[in-house]
Amino acid sequence: MNEDYSLKDIIKDNPFQPKTNGENITLISDLKPTEEAEIEGKVVSKKLQKTKNDKMFLLFTLADKSQSIRAIDWYNAETNNNKIQIGDVIKVKGKIVYFENRLQINISNETNSVQKINIMNINPEKYLHFSNNDLSKLNAKLEHYIQTVEDEGIKSLLKQIFLANSKLRESFLFSPAAIEVHHAYPGGLLEHTLMVTELSLRLYDLYNEDNEICINKDIIIAGSLLHDIGKIEEYVITPRGIEKTEQGELIGHIHLGTKIVYEESKKISPKIKETDLNHIIHIILSHHGEIEYGSPVVPKTIESFIIGLSDNMDAKIAQVKDNIRNTLQINKDQSWSEYDKRLARKIKIEKY
């Protein structure tokens, strides 16, 4: 079987929900020090090193959806280094210890202490987070936004991408918004897109009271719904979790999004006005806000400013909520989260 899967290939029925049927899944976060263990995880880093006495050892990191753990192999370092690659899901045997204030597994001296797992035998629920939202309700909200668009050309484009093109539609409904930063789960792109649309429309309502300044509501809706459409080609869901596609690595979702919109705009009737199409493309290209954040152009219309700010707001708040949630899963009495390198701060956890 090809290693690229649609979510429906991995988990049937409602892809937003795990299908363990109550079965317990052992995660890295469940491990305790001083116990012998056999654990499974995805290799996210590895390095073959030497001690001062020229003894080889293999240092690598395993992760699942809960957290990561450092592993060290003093016995079969070179053999196991050749056996595993970054991205492989493996099973290892060893002793769980605390070293430098973090969990570590010391790999045992057995020939089969490190085993690569066939992709067909991987349980994706160890590597994928899931949304608590109802797909049908989110889908209904998406269709509602499209129906509220008044301009027939813009509405025609949105219908083509989100309704008529079944491949694009399925990809959009089930795609994540990221690998780990925010909304990193099946359906995360849909959730994020709808929140950006709602935030943008609220800003539209607040700032559209100025009669001297014209803000195009149809462009607000279309730009919000399409700003991250390229992510359906940037990410792929496999049993090992969310990974970047080759197109995602080489091109990135901003340029992939413009390609999708241009291609689909050629198929529609009534046609979208060229000025509206260019405006939507500008929003896709500029929604990261600044050149240093990945946008090839900066926002140059009031609609692109509104959508870029809404996108950043939803992404940042989602990161803060994830940071708090992850901290409380480990210790519900914590008052501060761990330092978050992306947010460059700790987060105070309020309790009411």
Short mmCIF file of C-alpha atoms in Angstrom, two decimals:
data_model
loop_
_atom_site.label_atom_id
_atom_site.label_comp_id
_atom_site.label_asym_id
_atom_site.label_seq_id
_atom_site.Cartn_x
_atom_site.Cartn_y
_atom_site.Cartn_z
CA MET A 1 0.00 0.00 0.00
CA ASN A 2 1.17 3.54 -0.78
CA GLU A 3 2.30 5.38 2.36
CA ASP A 4 0.14 8.43 1.54
CA TYR A 5 -3.33 7.97 2.98
CA SER A 6 -6.46 10.00 3.07
CA LEU A 7 -7.88 10.21 6.55
CA LYS A 8 -10.77 8.03 5.44
CA ASP A 9 -8.29 5.26 4.62
CA ILE A 10 -6.97 5.38 8.18
CA ILE A 11 -10.06 5.90 10.32
CA LYS A 12 -13.50 5.20 8.93
CA ASP A 13 -16.83 6.94 9.49
CA ASN A 14 -16.40 10.26 11.35
CA PRO A 15 -12.70 11.13 10.98
CA PHE A 16 -12.88 13.71 13.76
CA GLN A 17 -13.25 10.99 16.38
CA PRO A 18 -10.80 8.27 17.50
CA LYS A 19 -12.04 4.69 17.17
CA THR A 20 -10.47 2.90 20.14
CA ASN A 21 -13.85 1.79 21.52
CA GLY A 22 -12.54 2.34 25.02
CA GLU A 23 -9.27 0.48 24.43
CA ASN A 24 -6.38 1.99 26.35
CA ILE A 25 -3.42 3.22 24.34
CA THR A 26 -0.08 3.44 26.13
CA LEU A 27 1.53 6.79 25.42
CA ILE A 28 4.98 8.11 26.24
CA SER A 29 3.41 10.45 28.80
CA ASP A 30 2.21 7.35 30.71
CA LEU A 31 5.75 6.06 31.32
CA LYS A 32 7.28 6.06 34.80
CA PRO A 33 10.98 6.00 35.77
CA THR A 34 12.73 2.84 37.05
CA GLU A 35 10.47 0.48 35.09
CA GLU A 36 11.51 -1.85 32.30
CA ALA A 37 9.44 -1.02 29.28
CA GLU A 38 8.74 -1.76 25.65
CA ILE A 39 7.60 1.43 23.98
CA GLU A 40 6.64 2.59 20.53
CA GLY A 41 7.37 5.98 19.01
CA LYS A 42 8.24 7.92 15.91
CA VAL A 43 11.94 8.74 15.42
CA VAL A 44 12.18 12.54 15.27
CA SER A 45 15.96 12.85 15.64
CA LYS A 46 19.04 10.64 15.89
CA LYS A 47 22.80 11.07 16.16
CA LEU A 48 25.61 8.55 16.28
CA GLN A 49 28.30 9.82 18.66
CA LYS A 50 31.56 8.86 20.37
CA THR A 51 32.67 9.18 23.97
CA LYS A 52 36.09 10.51 24.91
CA ASN A 53 37.20 6.88 25.01
CA ASP A 54 36.00 6.29 21.43
CA LYS A 55 32.99 4.21 22.48
CA MET A 56 30.09 4.58 20.02
CA PHE A 57 26.59 5.34 21.25
CA LEU A 58 23.36 6.22 19.52
CA LEU A 59 21.27 9.09 20.84
CA PHE A 60 17.78 9.45 19.40
CA THR A 61 14.37 10.87 20.26
CA LEU A 62 11.03 9.12 20.06
CA ALA A 63 7.67 10.90 20.09
CA ASP A 64 3.97 10.22 19.96
CA LYS A 65 1.08 12.66 20.26
CA SER A 66 1.61 13.05 24.03
CA GLN A 67 5.29 13.98 24.28
CA SER A 68 8.82 12.87 23.40
CA ILE A 69 11.45 10.78 25.17
CA ARG A 70 15.20 10.60 24.70
CA ALA A 71 16.71 7.16 24.03
CA ILE A 72 20.33 6.05 24.27
CA ASP A 73 21.86 2.85 22.95
CA TRP A 74 25.28 1.87 24.32
CA TYR A 75 25.33 -1.68 22.98
CA ASN A 76 24.34 -1.85 19.30
CA ALA A 77 24.74 1.78 18.30
CA GLU A 78 26.02 1.41 14.74
CA THR A 79 23.72 -1.50 13.87
CA ASN A 80 20.62 0.31 15.10
CA ASN A 81 21.72 3.59 13.52
CA ASN A 82 21.69 1.83 10.16
CA LYS A 83 18.38 0.11 10.94
CA ILE A 84 16.27 3.21 11.64
CA GLN A 85 15.66 6.49 9.87
CA ILE A 86 14.01 9.74 10.98
CA GLY A 87 10.28 9.33 10.44
CA ASP A 88 10.23 5.58 11.16
CA VAL A 89 7.94 4.25 13.85
CA ILE A 90 9.89 1.81 16.00
CA LYS A 91 9.50 -0.33 19.11
CA VAL A 92 12.31 -0.31 21.67
CA LYS A 93 13.08 -2.22 24.88
CA GLY A 94 14.87 -0.73 27.83
CA LYS A 95 14.76 0.89 31.26
CA ILE A 96 12.99 4.18 31.89
CA VAL A 97 15.10 6.62 33.94
CA TYR A 98 15.29 10.31 34.73
CA PHE A 99 18.38 11.97 33.28
CA GLU A 100 18.96 15.73 33.29
CA ASN A 101 15.40 16.28 34.56
CA ARG A 102 13.71 14.47 31.70
CA LEU A 103 12.60 10.96 30.87
CA GLN A 104 15.06 8.73 29.05
CA ILE A 105 15.03 5.11 27.99
CA ASN A 106 18.30 3.20 28.14
CA ILE A 107 18.11 0.60 25.36
CA SER A 108 18.75 -2.95 26.52
CA ASN A 109 21.56 -5.18 25.21
CA GLU A 110 19.46 -7.43 22.99
CA THR A 111 19.65 -7.94 19.24
CA ASN A 112 15.94 -7.15 18.87
CA SER A 113 15.82 -4.26 21.34
CA VAL A 114 15.10 -1.88 18.45
CA GLN A 115 12.54 -2.96 15.84
CA LYS A 116 11.07 -1.03 12.94
CA ILE A 117 7.26 -1.31 12.74
CA ASN A 118 5.57 -1.94 9.40
CA ILE A 119 3.37 1.00 8.47
CA MET A 120 0.37 -1.33 8.20
CA ASN A 121 0.72 -2.21 11.89
CA ILE A 122 0.86 1.35 13.21
CA ASN A 123 -2.06 2.57 15.30
CA PRO A 124 -2.63 6.15 14.06
CA GLU A 125 -4.38 7.09 17.29
CA LYS A 126 -0.96 7.14 19.00
CA TYR A 127 0.17 9.88 16.64
CA LEU A 128 -2.94 11.90 15.78
CA HIS A 129 -4.90 14.30 17.94
CA PHE A 130 -8.62 14.57 17.26
CA SER A 131 -11.15 17.36 17.34
CA ASN A 132 -14.20 17.34 19.57
CA ASN A 133 -16.26 19.18 16.97
CA ASP A 134 -19.05 17.77 14.84
CA LEU A 135 -18.05 17.62 11.16
CA SER A 136 -21.63 18.05 9.93
CA LYS A 137 -22.06 21.28 11.94
CA LEU A 138 -18.78 22.72 10.70
CA ASN A 139 -19.62 21.75 7.14
CA ALA A 140 -23.02 23.45 7.46
CA LYS A 141 -21.30 26.63 8.70
CA LEU A 142 -18.94 26.53 5.70
CA GLU A 143 -21.84 26.23 3.28
CA HIS A 144 -23.69 29.04 5.09
CA TYR A 145 -20.79 31.44 4.61
CA ILE A 146 -20.64 30.59 0.89
CA GLN A 147 -24.37 31.19 0.48
CA THR A 148 -24.14 34.65 2.07
CA VAL A 149 -21.80 35.89 -0.68
CA GLU A 150 -23.71 38.25 -2.99
CA ASP A 151 -21.33 38.57 -5.92
CA GLU A 152 -22.09 35.70 -8.31
CA GLY A 153 -18.51 35.40 -9.61
CA ILE A 154 -17.00 35.13 -6.13
CA LYS A 155 -19.73 32.73 -5.03
CA SER A 156 -19.12 30.62 -8.14
CA LEU A 157 -15.41 30.30 -7.25
CA LEU A 158 -16.17 29.27 -3.67
CA LYS A 159 -18.76 26.72 -4.79
CA GLN A 160 -16.31 25.24 -7.28
CA ILE A 161 -13.54 24.77 -4.70
CA PHE A 162 -15.57 23.79 -1.63
CA LEU A 163 -18.58 22.03 -3.13
CA ALA A 164 -18.22 21.01 -6.78
CA ASN A 165 -14.65 19.65 -6.77
CA SER A 166 -15.09 16.52 -4.63
CA LYS A 167 -11.35 15.90 -4.28
CA LEU A 168 -10.65 19.42 -3.02
CA ARG A 169 -13.72 19.29 -0.79
CA GLU A 170 -12.69 16.07 0.95
CA SER A 171 -9.12 17.23 1.35
CA PHE A 172 -10.25 20.52 2.88
CA LEU A 173 -12.70 18.92 5.31
CA PHE A 174 -10.16 16.44 6.67
CA SER A 175 -6.84 18.34 6.49
CA PRO A 176 -4.85 19.62 9.47
CA ALA A 177 -3.80 23.25 9.67
CA ALA A 178 -0.24 22.39 10.74
CA ILE A 179 2.03 19.57 11.87
CA GLU A 180 2.20 20.77 15.47
CA VAL A 181 1.87 24.54 15.83
CA HIS A 182 -1.92 24.99 15.87
CA HIS A 183 -5.00 22.97 14.86
CA ALA A 184 -2.66 20.04 14.20
CA TYR A 185 -5.27 17.33 13.77
CA PRO A 186 -7.72 16.03 11.14
CA GLY A 187 -10.26 18.75 10.47
CA GLY A 188 -8.03 21.40 12.00
CA LEU A 189 -7.86 23.36 8.74
CA LEU A 190 -11.66 23.53 8.58
CA GLU A 191 -11.88 24.69 12.21
CA HIS A 192 -9.18 27.32 11.77
CA THR A 193 -10.64 28.59 8.51
CA LEU A 194 -14.11 29.01 9.97
CA MET A 195 -12.75 30.83 13.02
CA VAL A 196 -10.72 33.18 10.82
CA THR A 197 -13.88 33.87 8.79
CA GLU A 198 -15.90 34.59 11.93
CA LEU A 199 -13.24 36.87 13.39
CA SER A 200 -12.87 38.72 10.09
CA LEU A 201 -16.62 39.26 9.81
CA ARG A 202 -16.75 40.62 13.35
CA LEU A 203 -13.97 43.06 12.51
CA TYR A 204 -15.86 43.95 9.33
CA ASP A 205 -18.96 44.77 11.39
CA LEU A 206 -16.92 46.94 13.76
CA TYR A 207 -15.01 48.89 11.13
CA ASN A 208 -17.61 49.09 8.37
CA GLU A 209 -19.46 51.84 10.25
CA ASP A 210 -17.16 54.43 8.70
CA ASN A 211 -19.07 55.62 5.62
CA GLU A 212 -15.93 57.03 4.01
CA ILE A 213 -14.13 53.69 3.89
CA CYS A 214 -15.42 50.82 1.76
CA ILE A 215 -14.81 47.26 2.99
CA ASN A 216 -15.88 44.45 0.66
CA LYS A 217 -17.74 41.82 2.70
CA ASP A 218 -17.70 39.25 -0.12
CA ILE A 219 -13.92 39.56 -0.38
CA ILE A 220 -13.66 39.21 3.41
CA ILE A 221 -15.56 35.91 3.27
CA ALA A 222 -13.77 34.55 0.19
CA GLY A 223 -10.31 35.61 1.38
CA SER A 224 -10.90 34.10 4.83
CA LEU A 225 -12.16 30.80 3.45
CA LEU A 226 -9.33 30.53 0.91
CA HIS A 227 -6.35 32.00 2.79
CA ASP A 228 -4.94 28.58 3.78
CA ILE A 229 -6.39 26.43 0.98
CA GLY A 230 -2.87 25.45 -0.11
CA LYS A 231 -2.46 23.43 3.08
CA ILE A 232 -4.52 20.64 1.53
CA GLU A 233 -1.46 20.00 -0.67
CA GLU A 234 1.15 20.93 1.93
CA TYR A 235 0.28 18.21 4.46
CA VAL A 236 -0.60 14.54 4.32
CA ILE A 237 -2.01 12.35 7.07
CA THR A 238 -0.37 8.94 7.51
CA PRO A 239 -0.60 6.40 10.34
CA ARG A 240 2.65 7.99 11.63
CA GLY A 241 0.90 11.33 12.01
CA ILE A 242 0.90 14.57 10.02
CA GLU A 243 3.77 15.03 7.57
CA LYS A 244 4.75 17.50 4.87
CA THR A 245 4.40 16.51 1.25
CA GLU A 246 7.20 17.09 -1.23
CA GLN A 247 5.18 19.98 -2.68
CA GLY A 248 4.79 21.38 0.81
CA GLU A 249 8.54 21.31 1.38
CA LEU A 250 9.48 22.69 -2.03
CA ILE A 251 6.71 25.23 -2.64
CA GLY A 252 4.73 25.86 0.55
CA HIS A 253 1.04 26.43 1.14
CA ILE A 254 0.92 30.09 0.14
CA HIS A 255 2.01 29.48 -3.44
CA LEU A 256 0.13 26.18 -3.61
CA GLY A 257 -3.00 28.07 -2.59
CA THR A 258 -2.64 30.62 -5.37
CA LYS A 259 -2.20 27.78 -7.86
CA ILE A 260 -5.40 26.05 -6.71
CA VAL A 261 -7.44 29.25 -6.91
CA TYR A 262 -6.13 30.20 -10.35
CA GLU A 263 -6.78 26.71 -11.73
CA GLU A 264 -10.30 26.45 -10.31
CA SER A 265 -11.19 29.99 -11.45
CA LYS A 266 -10.84 28.84 -15.07
CA LYS A 267 -13.60 26.24 -14.62
CA ILE A 268 -16.41 28.44 -13.32
CA SER A 269 -19.43 30.20 -14.73
CA PRO A 270 -20.28 32.96 -14.14
CA LYS A 271 -16.68 34.11 -14.25
CA ILE A 272 -15.16 36.00 -11.38
CA LYS A 273 -14.05 39.56 -12.13
CA GLU A 274 -10.30 39.83 -12.62
CA THR A 275 -10.05 42.53 -9.94
CA ASP A 276 -11.77 40.28 -7.40
CA LEU A 277 -9.61 37.29 -8.31
CA ASN A 278 -6.45 39.38 -7.96
CA HIS A 279 -7.66 40.68 -4.60
CA ILE A 280 -8.27 37.14 -3.29
CA ILE A 281 -4.86 36.03 -4.56
CA HIS A 282 -3.30 39.03 -2.81
CA ILE A 283 -4.93 37.96 0.47
CA ILE A 284 -3.51 34.43 0.12
CA LEU A 285 -0.06 35.81 -0.65
CA SER A 286 -0.06 38.39 2.14
CA HIS A 287 -1.89 36.69 5.01
CA HIS A 288 1.26 36.01 7.06
CA GLY A 289 1.55 39.77 7.38
CA GLU A 290 5.25 40.37 6.86
CA ILE A 291 7.95 39.25 4.43
CA GLU A 292 9.99 37.73 7.29
CA TYR A 293 7.02 35.57 8.27
CA GLY A 294 6.76 33.97 4.84
CA SER A 295 4.47 36.28 2.86
CA PRO A 296 5.91 37.23 -0.54
CA VAL A 297 3.99 40.52 -0.31
CA VAL A 298 2.68 42.51 2.65
CA PRO A 299 -1.05 43.30 3.05
CA LYS A 300 -2.02 46.30 0.91
CA THR A 301 -5.82 46.36 1.25
CA ILE A 302 -8.00 46.79 4.30
CA GLU A 303 -9.50 43.32 3.69
CA SER A 304 -6.05 41.69 3.63
CA PHE A 305 -5.14 43.47 6.89
CA ILE A 306 -8.32 42.20 8.55
CA ILE A 307 -7.80 38.60 7.41
CA GLY A 308 -4.10 38.56 8.28
CA LEU A 309 -4.80 39.81 11.79
CA SER A 310 -7.63 37.29 12.25
CA ASP A 311 -5.40 34.46 11.06
CA ASN A 312 -2.63 35.41 13.49
CA MET A 313 -5.08 35.86 16.36
CA ASP A 314 -6.66 32.43 15.96
CA ALA A 315 -3.31 30.69 15.52
CA LYS A 316 -1.80 32.37 18.60
CA ILE A 317 -4.79 31.76 20.87
CA ALA A 318 -4.92 28.12 19.76
CA GLN A 319 -1.23 27.78 20.70
CA VAL A 320 -1.85 29.30 24.13
CA LYS A 321 -4.81 26.98 24.77
CA ASP A 322 -2.79 23.93 23.66
CA ASN A 323 0.08 24.97 25.92
CA ILE A 324 -2.24 25.23 28.94
CA ARG A 325 -4.09 22.01 28.08
CA ASN A 326 -0.86 20.02 27.69
CA THR A 327 0.45 21.33 31.02
CA LEU A 328 -2.74 20.40 32.90
CA GLN A 329 -2.73 16.90 31.42
CA ILE A 330 0.60 16.32 33.15
CA ASN A 331 -0.22 18.15 36.39
CA LYS A 332 -3.68 19.66 36.94
CA ASP A 333 -2.36 21.77 39.84
CA GLN A 334 0.23 23.68 37.79
CA SER A 335 0.02 27.47 37.88
CA TRP A 336 2.44 28.07 35.02
CA SER A 337 3.01 26.20 31.79
CA GLU A 338 6.39 25.05 30.56
CA TYR A 339 8.33 27.54 28.45
CA ASP A 340 6.91 27.57 24.92
CA LYS A 341 9.69 28.25 22.41
CA ARG A 342 7.26 29.32 19.68
CA LEU A 343 5.46 31.81 21.91
CA ALA A 344 8.79 32.64 23.61
CA ARG A 345 7.22 32.64 27.09
CA LYS A 346 5.52 30.68 29.82
CA ILE A 347 1.76 31.02 30.22
CA LYS A 348 0.03 31.79 33.53
CA ILE A 349 -2.74 29.29 34.18
CA GLU A 350 -5.71 30.89 35.88
CA LYS A 351 -8.17 28.79 37.90
CA TYR A 352 -11.68 29.96 38.66
#
